[in-house]
Amino acid sequence: MTAPETLLELRHVTQEYGPRERPFVALEDISLSLRDGELLALLGPSGCGKSTLLRIATGLQRPTRGEVWYRGARTLGVNPKASIVFQTFALFPWLTVQRNVEVALEALRLPAKERTRRALAALDRVGLDGFESAYPRELSGGMRQKAGFARALAVEPEMLCLDESFSALDVLSSETLRNELLELWSARATSTRAILMVTHNIEEAVLMADRIVVMQKRPGRLIASLDVALPRPRARRDPSFSALVDRVYALLAGQTQPEHVELGAAPGEPGRLRALPTVSLAALLGLLEHLAAQAKGDEDLFRLAADLRLDSDHLLDLTDAGELLGFLHVQEGDVRLEALGARFAHADILERKTLFRSRVERLPIARWLLGLLEASETRSVERHVAEAAIQLDFSPTEAERQLDTLIRWGRYAELFEYDAPTRTLRLEPAAPASRAP
């Protein structure tokens, strides 16, 4: 049997932002291929560069280094054979559904009659026949996203790219739309020869993809490629399905590292600054309390996500926070509540604050910020000063998010105060002495 033709090939792609002397590396040395007839899922946590890689693959963004090839030829601009469906519906509210689809065809310089024919055919394929004259405000979220799919399919792309295209929908709408797309794909009812989809949803990737490429963040790089040999339609209760989901969870969650690796470095120190997971403390406490109520020790992450009805990305962020604080231990797709985590789950409000304070004080980034405040004559620091230092390791957007998280953790632990109107951090006037856990 002849091997399928390679449509897309990324060769040693790297994407950097910021100053050349110390850039923020979003993607590092990524090589990837997409074959004719393949539905490939790029799977990874938020912030690993999946969407950036998708834009590079379609020519919407030029990489800092590396090359993009399509059908054996290097591409330097937008790929006319590719089309993208974004996470948001991206419809013009003042245009009808039909006109929203026809807009995508205007760039092809097609006659008006041909644009109308293609638009109507695409709407019919996605099940929106009869809604051509409706406006986006008249449609449900699922129907608006169907209109986005129709617009992408109307240009008859060889390569269809999906950028978290189901994540903005409710559970039932996303499930229906996934099934309808798979039905079109399996029937080869469109001109599309390959699909490249970006997702952080592990179950979605296993349900849909022929192959899953797993990414990790900081910097974004590929860590595994898994073939999905399960027949379609796929059943979540199939043991083979569960086994593959478990395997992907194990790849993404990794395992708890030694403390010096887990905690990372402080800004300005040798080594990499450890990113703080952007989760709410209430959600983390809820996870710890759930685990404390169980009697079986280790919990399977896949089953835990189902029990708590959590998105896999959210659960991985929560376990990451628990690892960082020493409350949880993760290994091979399972999570175990540590003694400190059990103590935190069962403690009263004041003891939780004291215990949390002792854990946050261990973090190099927290010690660094406390050192800045203590060295200041006013025992205060303007927010932009701290943010500028963090930007040496993170993009401006991520640096802002990291400082927001550090401020929330520090305020809860009563390590320092933050005055939002003046954007100033200052030491607590009389911070309580910390107690060893």
XYZ file of C-alpha atoms in Angstrom:
437
model
C 0.000 0.000 0.000
C 1.328 3.440 -0.926
C 2.019 5.710 2.051
C -0.304 8.742 2.280
C 1.080 11.933 0.806
C 2.359 14.531 3.244
C 0.325 17.725 2.896
C 1.859 19.917 5.593
C 5.333 19.822 7.044
C 6.782 22.067 9.748
C 10.567 21.963 9.953
C 12.342 23.074 13.145
C 9.871 25.861 13.864
C 10.741 28.245 16.700
C 8.721 31.284 17.757
C 10.209 33.945 20.021
C 8.955 37.266 21.332
C 10.603 40.161 23.096
C 14.212 41.398 23.110
C 16.784 39.425 21.148
C 19.125 39.303 24.153
C 16.628 37.358 26.299
C 13.537 36.455 24.255
C 10.420 34.696 25.480
C 10.362 31.332 23.671
C 6.779 30.365 22.827
C 7.671 27.424 20.540
C 10.985 25.588 20.383
C 12.294 23.483 17.490
C 9.014 21.888 16.405
C 8.938 19.484 13.471
C 5.565 18.080 12.489
C 3.811 16.575 9.478
C 0.153 16.211 8.474
C -0.729 13.435 6.054
C -3.432 13.266 3.413
C -6.563 11.701 4.946
C -5.481 12.365 8.531
C -7.271 14.088 11.409
C -4.459 15.263 13.663
C -5.022 16.771 17.123
C -2.518 19.146 18.715
C -3.135 18.616 22.419
C -1.619 20.487 25.315
C -2.267 22.779 28.277
C -3.274 26.409 27.837
C -0.245 28.528 27.036
C 1.792 25.825 25.292
C 1.606 27.588 21.898
C -0.936 25.370 20.116
C -2.822 28.270 18.513
C 0.431 29.981 17.571
C 1.563 26.797 15.848
C -1.762 26.625 13.995
C -1.359 30.201 12.730
C 2.163 29.384 11.571
C 0.903 26.237 9.810
C -1.647 28.262 7.817
C 0.746 31.112 7.031
C -1.024 33.704 9.183
C 2.179 34.110 11.194
C 5.842 33.833 10.237
C 8.006 31.861 12.680
C 11.190 33.346 14.077
C 13.072 30.351 12.712
C 12.107 27.273 10.754
C 10.160 26.509 7.605
C 6.609 25.613 6.571
C 6.138 23.310 3.566
C 2.897 22.366 1.811
C 2.731 19.634 -0.824
C 6.503 19.654 -1.150
C 6.881 23.415 -1.645
C 7.990 25.960 0.932
C 5.281 28.513 1.801
C 6.079 32.081 2.821
C 2.594 33.578 3.000
C -1.000 32.652 3.743
C -1.842 29.166 2.497
C -4.825 29.475 0.084
C -5.530 25.759 0.521
C -6.203 26.155 4.260
C -9.163 27.464 6.236
C -9.620 28.049 9.990
C -12.596 27.779 12.338
C -11.860 29.808 15.462
C -13.005 29.350 19.062
C -15.304 32.370 18.900
C -18.017 32.471 16.280
C -16.459 35.490 14.498
C -19.622 36.318 12.552
C -20.576 39.804 11.389
C -23.754 40.564 13.357
C -25.120 42.914 10.668
C -24.959 40.262 7.933
C -27.253 37.298 7.388
C -25.928 33.787 7.782
C -25.662 33.408 4.006
C -23.814 36.704 3.594
C -21.428 35.743 6.414
C -20.488 32.647 4.427
C -20.228 34.536 1.123
C -17.782 37.037 2.660
C -15.161 34.290 2.813
C -15.628 33.660 -0.920
C -15.145 37.254 -2.031
C -11.362 36.946 -1.774
C -11.530 34.168 -4.391
C -13.001 36.646 -6.893
C -15.810 34.257 -7.777
C -18.903 35.418 -9.693
C -21.879 36.299 -7.493
C -23.872 33.260 -8.633
C -21.007 30.891 -7.762
C -20.593 32.514 -4.343
C -24.288 32.006 -3.658
C -24.184 28.393 -4.855
C -21.198 27.525 -2.662
C -22.623 29.315 0.374
C -25.959 27.536 0.143
C -24.274 24.168 -0.406
C -22.021 24.671 2.630
C -24.937 25.711 4.841
C -26.866 22.658 3.704
C -23.920 20.359 4.551
C -23.748 21.614 8.163
C -27.516 21.464 8.656
C -28.375 25.175 8.420
C -30.604 24.910 5.379
C -33.560 27.202 6.069
C -31.554 29.678 8.161
C -29.835 31.474 5.259
C -31.679 34.742 5.889
C -31.341 34.642 9.683
C -28.973 36.954 11.561
C -26.424 35.638 14.087
C -28.439 36.986 17.023
C -31.294 34.660 16.035
C -29.126 31.533 16.302
C -28.025 29.449 19.262
C -24.319 29.137 20.058
C -24.109 25.780 18.321
C -25.817 27.105 15.206
C -23.529 30.139 15.079
C -20.516 27.854 15.216
C -22.072 25.746 12.439
C -22.181 28.927 10.372
C -18.463 29.324 11.097
C -17.863 25.797 9.839
C -19.937 26.504 6.716
C -17.853 29.592 5.988
C -14.646 27.595 6.339
C -15.938 24.746 4.152
C -17.330 27.045 1.444
C -13.832 27.930 0.232
C -13.277 24.182 -0.310
C -10.043 23.917 1.699
C -7.709 20.957 1.409
C -6.633 21.548 5.015
C -9.246 22.462 7.613
C -7.857 23.895 10.853
C -9.874 23.979 14.074
C -8.697 26.326 16.842
C -10.522 25.144 19.999
C -13.647 25.257 17.820
C -15.917 23.440 20.288
C -14.739 24.935 23.587
C -17.074 27.958 23.614
C -20.176 25.744 23.386
C -22.168 23.976 26.066
C -21.570 20.252 26.523
C -24.509 19.043 24.434
C -23.930 21.500 21.557
C -20.230 20.676 21.359
C -20.946 16.937 21.382
C -23.505 17.302 18.582
C -21.216 19.459 16.455
C -18.262 17.097 16.926
C -20.381 14.151 15.801
C -21.705 16.019 12.764
C -18.204 17.042 11.709
C -16.980 13.461 12.089
C -19.917 12.300 9.987
C -18.944 14.702 7.199
C -15.295 13.690 7.526
C -15.958 9.938 7.504
C -18.262 10.262 4.480
C -15.665 12.408 2.679
C -18.556 14.789 1.949
C -16.258 17.804 1.528
C -13.125 18.703 -0.416
C -11.085 18.633 2.802
C -8.158 16.182 2.658
C -6.850 16.651 6.210
C -7.892 18.265 9.494
C -5.511 19.871 11.964
C -7.258 20.610 15.239
C -6.055 22.362 18.383
C -7.562 21.318 21.706
C -6.793 21.118 25.415
C -9.607 18.584 25.931
C -8.127 15.099 26.217
C -11.389 13.235 25.639
C -12.150 15.360 22.579
C -8.779 14.490 21.068
C -9.237 10.754 21.672
C -12.813 10.866 20.355
C -11.887 12.573 17.088
C -8.273 12.176 16.073
C -6.369 9.603 14.043
C -3.197 10.832 15.708
C -2.561 12.959 18.800
C 0.532 15.129 19.131
C 1.075 16.114 22.765
C 2.707 19.446 23.641
C 4.113 20.893 26.832
C 4.643 24.545 27.692
C 7.486 26.885 28.626
C 8.675 26.575 25.989
C 6.089 24.917 23.776
C 7.538 21.703 22.384
C 6.342 18.304 21.210
C 6.728 15.481 23.720
C 4.799 12.579 22.149
C 2.899 11.387 19.087
C 0.198 8.764 19.623
C -1.693 6.877 16.935
C -5.384 6.351 17.770
C -6.347 2.983 16.311
C -9.850 2.891 17.828
C -12.696 2.323 15.348
C -15.317 5.035 14.879
C -17.748 5.816 16.391
C -15.780 5.702 19.634
C -17.360 4.910 22.991
C -16.120 6.583 26.171
C -16.883 3.436 28.174
C -14.675 1.270 25.979
C -11.686 0.115 28.113
C -9.360 0.887 25.186
C -10.680 4.460 25.105
C -10.131 4.881 28.857
C -6.637 3.399 28.614
C -5.604 5.878 25.931
C -7.062 8.820 27.871
C -5.120 7.656 30.935
C -1.952 7.491 28.869
C -2.406 11.067 27.654
C -3.132 12.287 31.189
C 0.097 10.648 32.314
C 2.026 12.453 29.577
C 0.531 15.850 30.410
C 0.561 15.542 34.182
C 4.012 13.991 34.242
C 5.062 13.284 37.787
C 6.027 15.340 40.808
C 9.664 16.417 40.577
C 12.252 16.898 43.345
C 11.685 20.139 45.232
C 14.532 22.103 43.635
C 13.100 21.285 40.204
C 9.445 21.700 41.189
C 9.930 25.168 42.689
C 12.111 26.614 39.921
C 14.222 29.765 40.207
C 13.510 33.352 41.232
C 13.545 36.261 38.721
C 17.122 37.143 37.839
C 18.550 33.854 39.120
C 20.032 31.116 36.925
C 17.421 28.629 35.840
C 13.816 28.880 34.756
C 11.154 30.800 36.642
C 8.368 28.410 37.693
C 4.953 29.438 36.429
C 2.227 29.673 39.064
C -0.933 27.832 37.984
C -3.745 30.353 37.560
C -6.393 28.604 39.634
C -8.691 29.808 42.374
C -7.826 28.777 45.907
C -11.457 27.801 46.456
C -11.252 25.305 43.586
C -7.960 23.911 44.921
C -9.488 23.487 48.375
C -12.479 21.749 46.812
C -10.170 19.245 45.112
C -8.224 18.596 48.327
C -11.437 18.105 50.304
C -12.743 15.671 47.686
C -9.537 13.638 47.822
C -9.513 13.730 51.640
C -12.999 12.213 51.649
C -11.849 9.228 49.576
C -10.433 6.123 51.201
C -8.588 4.585 48.262
C -5.358 6.592 48.181
C -4.378 7.293 44.588
C -7.059 8.672 42.247
C -7.068 8.205 38.488
C -7.052 11.674 36.864
C -9.427 10.672 34.062
C -12.034 9.352 36.518
C -11.442 12.299 38.825
C -12.213 14.737 35.998
C -15.460 12.879 35.299
C -16.443 12.701 38.985
C -15.872 16.429 39.525
C -17.124 17.398 36.046
C -13.929 19.313 35.416
C -12.317 20.173 32.109
C -9.046 18.241 31.820
C -7.062 21.477 31.428
C -8.558 22.876 34.633
C -7.889 19.671 36.563
C -4.250 19.600 35.418
C -3.828 23.219 36.564
C -5.287 22.321 39.956
C -3.007 19.306 40.394
C -0.070 21.465 39.261
C -0.874 23.965 42.011
C -1.233 21.144 44.524
C 2.158 19.736 43.529
C 3.833 23.127 43.772
C 2.504 23.674 47.294
C 3.364 20.148 48.411
C -0.274 19.099 48.887
C -0.401 16.510 46.084
C 1.838 13.968 44.399
C 1.247 13.069 40.745
C 2.662 10.038 38.949
C 1.668 8.195 35.763
C -1.781 9.721 35.489
C -2.689 9.229 39.172
C -2.828 11.792 41.973
C -2.272 11.150 45.684
C -3.166 13.460 48.570
C -0.094 14.134 50.700
C -0.230 14.494 54.499
C 0.093 18.288 54.166
C -2.803 18.353 51.730
C -4.978 16.317 54.084
C -4.071 18.637 56.946
C -4.959 21.681 54.849
C -8.293 20.119 53.808
C -9.300 19.404 57.417
C -7.975 22.624 59.002
C -10.031 25.600 60.148
C -9.791 28.981 58.402
C -6.939 30.404 60.495
C -4.844 27.231 60.386
C -5.300 27.054 56.607
C -3.956 30.588 56.264
C -0.931 29.782 58.410
C -0.236 26.555 56.535
C -0.704 28.219 53.143
C 1.641 31.019 54.194
C 4.382 28.544 55.065
C 4.022 26.878 51.635
C 4.003 30.123 49.634
C 7.090 31.417 51.484
C 9.010 28.449 50.024
C 8.417 29.613 46.456
C 11.438 31.417 44.969
C 9.220 33.996 43.243
C 7.480 34.808 46.543
C 10.798 35.083 48.420
C 12.083 37.384 45.686
C 9.062 39.689 45.942
C 9.266 39.782 49.742
C 12.951 40.672 49.420
C 12.084 43.600 47.134
C 9.538 44.880 49.641
C 11.864 44.499 52.621
C 14.683 46.305 50.797
C 12.480 49.304 50.034
C 12.592 52.251 52.469
C 8.809 52.515 52.199
C 8.381 48.716 52.370
C 6.416 48.993 49.140
C 6.933 48.421 45.421
C 4.929 49.669 42.452
C 3.368 46.879 40.466
C 5.087 47.759 37.172
C 8.521 47.239 38.780
C 7.737 43.638 39.744
C 6.005 43.000 36.435
C 9.013 44.209 34.424
C 11.279 41.732 36.219
C 8.898 38.836 35.583
C 8.754 39.757 31.887
C 12.341 38.569 31.570
C 10.924 35.032 31.756
C 7.357 35.481 30.487
C 5.503 37.328 27.763
C 3.902 40.625 28.920
C 0.449 39.030 29.057
C 1.667 36.000 31.002
C 3.770 38.181 33.316
C 0.642 40.141 34.231
C -1.252 36.905 34.857
C 1.578 35.510 36.981
C 1.743 38.619 39.139
C -2.049 38.569 39.562
C -1.795 34.991 40.848
C 1.114 35.823 43.152
C -0.833 38.767 44.571
C -3.895 36.600 45.254
C -1.782 33.956 46.972
C 0.229 36.519 48.934
C -2.850 38.359 50.151
C -4.551 35.149 51.255
C -1.382 34.149 53.108
C -1.186 37.661 54.614
C 2.361 38.117 53.333
C 1.691 41.522 51.817
C -1.080 43.926 50.820
C -2.004 45.238 47.399
C -3.621 48.612 46.765
C -5.388 48.395 43.389
C -6.045 52.155 42.865
C -2.333 53.001 43.222
C -1.151 49.608 41.880
C 1.222 49.255 44.832
C 2.331 46.230 46.830
C 3.362 46.737 50.451
C 4.309 44.564 53.376
C 1.674 43.835 55.982
C 2.156 46.262 58.903
C 2.392 43.436 61.391
C 2.502 40.127 59.559
C 2.037 37.100 61.857
C 5.015 34.857 62.317
C 4.818 31.760 60.177
C 4.690 28.339 61.737
C 6.352 25.297 60.319
C 3.904 22.859 58.740
